C-alpha cells in the first residue's frame, strides 16, 4: 500500500537553531499534505494544510514565520522549525492524501530542543 | 463541547474480549476515519467511511449518518491491538480532519 516516509524520526537540537523535517509520499502523488503536532497523551493538532505548488494554509495560532512549510512537489513537503525553543519540543507528524483516497501518515518526528 | 467525542477515553480488557469504541460528531461530514496510533507514534489509517459498514480482518467499523455516530469493533482482541484509536471526520468540502481525543486501549494477556 501507499507509504509516507518522514525523516528524521528523532532530532535533538540546541535552542536557536533551525530544524527541517521531510515528508515524502513514496508511491503516490500527494496533492495535499498535512502537518500535525501532538503533545503527550493528547490528540493530533493540525498545524497547516499544504497543497502542492501553493502557499500553506496555517491554523489559527500557528506562527507561519516560525513553522515554514514548503510543498514544492507532489511527493515532498518540508516543515522547518526556525529558531527553535524548548517549548517547540513535541512530536510532529505529517500525512498525505489525494482526492478520494485515505490518509497516509508518516511515522512522526520527535523533536527535543535543549 | 468538542465536535468529535470518543468514548471511552481509556479501555482495558482481557485477551479475547470483544471491544467497542464509540465516536459521536456534531457536524455534517463527508467522511469519517478510524486511525490507530501505536506507542512509537506512527499512525495507521484503519477505515474511511461515509456510510454503512466495513470489515477488515478482526476489525469492523460502522457509521450511522442520521445519528452522527460511528463505532469501531475489535473481535477476539489480542495484546497487539493495544494502541490509541482515533476517530476523525472530514466536514463537508473541507480538506482537513477534526479529531476526537482518542481512546487508549490496553489488552492484557
GROMACS .gro file of C-alpha atoms in nm:
model
  223
    1UNK     CA    1   0.000   0.000   0.000
    2UNK     CA    2   0.087   0.366  -0.009
    3UNK     CA    3   0.370   0.470   0.215
    4UNK     CA    4   0.468   0.805   0.358
    5UNK     CA    5   0.823   0.844   0.477
    6UNK     CA    6   0.905   1.106   0.740
    7UNK     CA    7   1.260   1.196   0.830
    8UNK     CA    8   1.422   1.229   1.074
    9UNK     CA    9   1.237   1.016   1.328
   10UNK     CA   10   1.413   1.182   1.616
   11UNK     CA   11   1.615   1.501   1.644
   12UNK     CA   12   1.779   1.688   1.928
   13UNK     CA   13   1.888   2.044   1.863
   14UNK     CA   14   2.007   2.345   2.055
   15UNK     CA   15   1.789   2.643   2.125
   16UNK     CA   16   1.809   2.900   1.845
   17UNK     CA   17   1.886   2.657   1.566
   18UNK     CA   18   1.651   2.553   1.285
   19UNK     CA   19   1.534   2.203   1.213
   20UNK     CA   20   1.393   2.069   0.886
   21UNK     CA   21   1.156   1.773   0.877
   22UNK     CA   22   1.080   1.599   0.547
   23UNK     CA   23   0.765   1.417   0.448
   24UNK     CA   24   0.772   1.210   0.130
   25UNK     CA   25   0.497   1.012  -0.037
   26UNK     CA   26   0.682   0.714  -0.183
   27UNK     CA   27   0.442   0.562  -0.432
   28UNK     CA   28   0.167   0.812  -0.498
   29UNK     CA   29   0.131   1.179  -0.583
   30UNK     CA   30   0.006   1.367  -0.280
   31UNK     CA   31  -0.189   1.673  -0.379
   32UNK     CA   32  -0.236   1.764  -0.015
   33UNK     CA   33  -0.013   1.717   0.286
   34UNK     CA   34  -0.099   1.799   0.644
   35UNK     CA   35   0.133   1.879   0.930
   36UNK     CA   36   0.031   1.799   1.287
   37UNK     CA   37   0.173   1.849   1.630
   38UNK     CA   38   0.100   1.617   1.919
   39UNK     CA   39   0.160   1.678   2.287
   40UNK     CA   40   0.192   1.383   2.527
   41UNK     CA   41  -0.133   1.195   2.578
   42UNK     CA   42  -0.322   1.438   2.355
   43UNK     CA   43  -0.470   1.404   2.012
   44UNK     CA   44  -0.330   1.545   1.693
   45UNK     CA   45  -0.340   1.919   1.646
   46UNK     CA   46  -0.344   2.036   1.284
   47UNK     CA   47  -0.080   2.300   1.219
   48UNK     CA   48  -0.120   2.360   0.848
   49UNK     CA   49  -0.253   2.225   0.522
   50UNK     CA   50  -0.015   2.221   0.229
   51UNK     CA   51  -0.124   2.195  -0.133
   52UNK     CA   52   0.139   2.133  -0.398
   53UNK     CA   53   0.258   2.449  -0.565
   54UNK     CA   54   0.074   2.690  -0.337
   55UNK     CA   55   0.126   2.850  -0.001
   56UNK     CA   56   0.034   2.652   0.306
   57UNK     CA   57  -0.282   2.735   0.497
   58UNK     CA   58  -0.200   2.769   0.865
   59UNK     CA   59  -0.438   2.706   1.151
   60UNK     CA   60  -0.519   2.983   1.392
   61UNK     CA   61  -0.245   3.035   1.646
   62UNK     CA   62   0.030   2.870   1.440
   63UNK     CA   63   0.309   3.113   1.351
   64UNK     CA   64   0.381   3.078   0.982
   65UNK     CA   65   0.718   3.252   1.014
   66UNK     CA   66   0.824   3.004   1.279
   67UNK     CA   67   0.693   2.691   1.114
   68UNK     CA   68   0.787   2.719   0.748
   69UNK     CA   69   0.615   2.473   0.519
   70UNK     CA   70   0.715   2.405   0.162
   71UNK     CA   71   0.534   2.169  -0.073
   72UNK     CA   72   0.740   2.203  -0.386
   73UNK     CA   73   0.648   1.875  -0.550
   74UNK     CA   74   0.374   1.614  -0.541
   75UNK     CA   75   0.592   1.384  -0.336
   76UNK     CA   76   0.770   1.610  -0.088
   77UNK     CA   77   0.669   1.857   0.179
   78UNK     CA   78   0.902   2.003   0.440
   79UNK     CA   79   0.842   2.164   0.778
   80UNK     CA   80   1.118   2.387   0.911
   81UNK     CA   81   1.106   2.489   1.274
   82UNK     CA   82   1.302   2.814   1.280
   83UNK     CA   83   1.489   2.947   1.582
   84UNK     CA   84   1.369   2.654   1.788
   85UNK     CA   85   1.297   2.693   2.157
   86UNK     CA   86   1.241   2.431   2.426
   87UNK     CA   87   0.865   2.489   2.405
   88UNK     CA   88   0.877   2.369   2.043
   89UNK     CA   89   0.976   2.026   2.170
   90UNK     CA   90   0.699   1.796   2.056
   91UNK     CA   91   0.600   1.513   1.824
   92UNK     CA   92   0.542   1.631   1.468
   93UNK     CA   93   0.367   1.410   1.215
   94UNK     CA   94   0.268   1.453   0.854
   95UNK     CA   95   0.001   1.294   0.643
   96UNK     CA   96  -0.051   1.285   0.269
   97UNK     CA   97  -0.353   1.232   0.053
   98UNK     CA   98  -0.508   1.281  -0.285
   99UNK     CA   99  -0.879   1.321  -0.367
  100UNK     CA  100  -1.086   1.017  -0.281
  101UNK     CA  101  -0.807   0.827  -0.109
  102UNK     CA  102  -0.748   0.751   0.259
  103UNK     CA  103  -0.495   0.940   0.462
  104UNK     CA  104  -0.144   0.803   0.489
  105UNK     CA  105   0.068   0.911   0.780
  106UNK     CA  106   0.439   0.937   0.834
  107UNK     CA  107   0.591   0.778   1.144
  108UNK     CA  108   0.646   1.114   1.306
  109UNK     CA  109   0.945   1.315   1.428
  110UNK     CA  110   1.020   1.361   1.794
  111UNK     CA  111   1.187   1.699   1.835
  112UNK     CA  112   1.374   1.788   2.152
  113UNK     CA  113   1.513   2.139   2.185
  114UNK     CA  114   1.770   2.182   2.459
  115UNK     CA  115  -1.812   2.057   2.360
  116UNK     CA  116  -1.578   1.907   2.102
  117UNK     CA  117  -1.710   1.846   1.752
  118UNK     CA  118  -1.590   1.485   1.778
  119UNK     CA  119  -1.633   1.294   2.101
  120UNK     CA  120  -1.498   0.948   2.166
  121UNK     CA  121  -1.583   0.704   2.442
  122UNK     CA  122  -1.441   0.556   2.643
  123UNK     CA  123  -1.120   0.753   2.683
  124UNK     CA  124  -0.946   0.452   2.831
  125UNK     CA  125  -1.032   0.085   2.800
  126UNK     CA  126  -0.860  -0.216   2.949
  127UNK     CA  127  -0.973  -0.566   2.857
  128UNK     CA  128  -0.858  -0.925   2.859
  129UNK     CA  129  -0.731  -1.102   2.552
  130UNK     CA  130  -1.019  -1.245   2.352
  131UNK     CA  131  -1.279  -0.991   2.456
  132UNK     CA  132  -1.500  -0.807   2.207
  133UNK     CA  133  -1.412  -0.439   2.204
  134UNK     CA  134  -1.630  -0.143   2.106
  135UNK     CA  135  -1.512   0.215   2.076
  136UNK     CA  136  -1.766   0.486   2.004
  137UNK     CA  137  -1.746   0.815   1.818
  138UNK     CA  138  -2.011   1.085   1.804
  139UNK     CA  139  -1.985   1.401   1.599
  140UNK     CA  140  -2.188   1.717   1.575
  141UNK     CA  141  -2.114   1.840   1.223
  142UNK     CA  142  -2.217   1.726   0.877
  143UNK     CA  143  -1.944   1.508   0.736
  144UNK     CA  144  -1.824   1.379   0.403
  145UNK     CA  145  -1.611   1.102   0.555
  146UNK     CA  146  -1.512   0.953   0.888
  147UNK     CA  147  -1.175   0.793   0.955
  148UNK     CA  148  -1.066   0.547   1.218
  149UNK     CA  149  -0.694   0.566   1.293
  150UNK     CA  150  -0.463   0.354   1.509
  151UNK     CA  151  -0.162   0.507   1.681
  152UNK     CA  152   0.096   0.274   1.834
  153UNK     CA  153   0.320   0.369   2.130
  154UNK     CA  154   0.603   0.464   1.895
  155UNK     CA  155   0.381   0.732   1.746
  156UNK     CA  156   0.319   0.602   1.397
  157UNK     CA  157  -0.040   0.625   1.276
  158UNK     CA  158  -0.219   0.378   1.052
  159UNK     CA  159  -0.545   0.452   0.877
  160UNK     CA  160  -0.784   0.166   0.953
  161UNK     CA  161  -1.102   0.273   0.779
  162UNK     CA  162  -1.253   0.555   0.582
  163UNK     CA  163  -1.634   0.551   0.594
  164UNK     CA  164  -1.912   0.758   0.452
  165UNK     CA  165  -2.195   0.511   0.511
  166UNK     CA  166  -2.274   0.160   0.625
  167UNK     CA  167  -2.017  -0.084   0.748
  168UNK     CA  168  -1.667  -0.201   0.662
  169UNK     CA  169  -1.475  -0.505   0.780
  170UNK     CA  170  -1.106  -0.579   0.768
  171UNK     CA  171  -0.989  -0.892   0.946
  172UNK     CA  172  -1.095  -0.868   1.310
  173UNK     CA  173  -1.189  -0.502   1.279
  174UNK     CA  174  -1.536  -0.375   1.193
  175UNK     CA  175  -1.639  -0.014   1.155
  176UNK     CA  176  -1.995   0.110   1.129
  177UNK     CA  177  -2.146   0.451   1.080
  178UNK     CA  178  -2.498   0.586   1.125
  179UNK     CA  179  -2.521   0.915   0.941
  180UNK     CA  180  -2.863   1.006   1.080
  181UNK     CA  181  -2.747   0.958   1.438
  182UNK     CA  182  -2.400   1.104   1.369
  183UNK     CA  183  -2.236   0.808   1.534
  184UNK     CA  184  -1.971   0.556   1.443
  185UNK     CA  185  -1.835   0.250   1.622
  186UNK     CA  186  -1.515   0.054   1.587
  187UNK     CA  187  -1.532  -0.308   1.696
  188UNK     CA  188  -1.247  -0.549   1.753
  189UNK     CA  189  -1.330  -0.917   1.773
  190UNK     CA  190  -1.108  -1.170   1.955
  191UNK     CA  191  -0.886  -0.890   2.087
  192UNK     CA  192  -0.514  -0.950   2.123
  193UNK     CA  193  -0.239  -0.768   2.317
  194UNK     CA  194  -0.101  -0.641   1.986
  195UNK     CA  195  -0.426  -0.446   1.944
  196UNK     CA  196  -0.314  -0.223   2.233
  197UNK     CA  197  -0.291   0.127   2.092
  198UNK     CA  198  -0.469   0.460   2.080
  199UNK     CA  199  -0.765   0.459   1.843
  200UNK     CA  200  -0.864   0.793   1.697
  201UNK     CA  201  -1.183   0.894   1.522
  202UNK     CA  202  -1.156   1.182   1.277
  203UNK     CA  203  -1.412   1.345   1.050
  204UNK     CA  204  -1.389   1.548   0.735
  205UNK     CA  205  -1.659   1.810   0.728
  206UNK     CA  206  -1.830   1.891   0.400
  207UNK     CA  207  -1.589   2.009   0.135
  208UNK     CA  208  -1.310   2.083   0.381
  209UNK     CA  209  -0.977   1.911   0.334
  210UNK     CA  210  -0.879   1.898   0.697
  211UNK     CA  211  -0.986   1.649   0.960
  212UNK     CA  212  -1.133   1.717   1.303
  213UNK     CA  213  -1.000   1.466   1.554
  214UNK     CA  214  -1.150   1.301   1.856
  215UNK     CA  215  -0.937   1.288   2.168
  216UNK     CA  216  -0.858   0.920   2.118
  217UNK     CA  217  -0.928   0.600   2.309
  218UNK     CA  218  -0.636   0.429   2.476
  219UNK     CA  219  -0.692   0.053   2.453
  220UNK     CA  220  -0.492  -0.196   2.657
  221UNK     CA  221  -0.541  -0.567   2.602
  222UNK     CA  222  -0.393  -0.784   2.874
  223UNK     CA  223  -0.282  -1.139   2.801
   0.00000   0.00000   0.00000
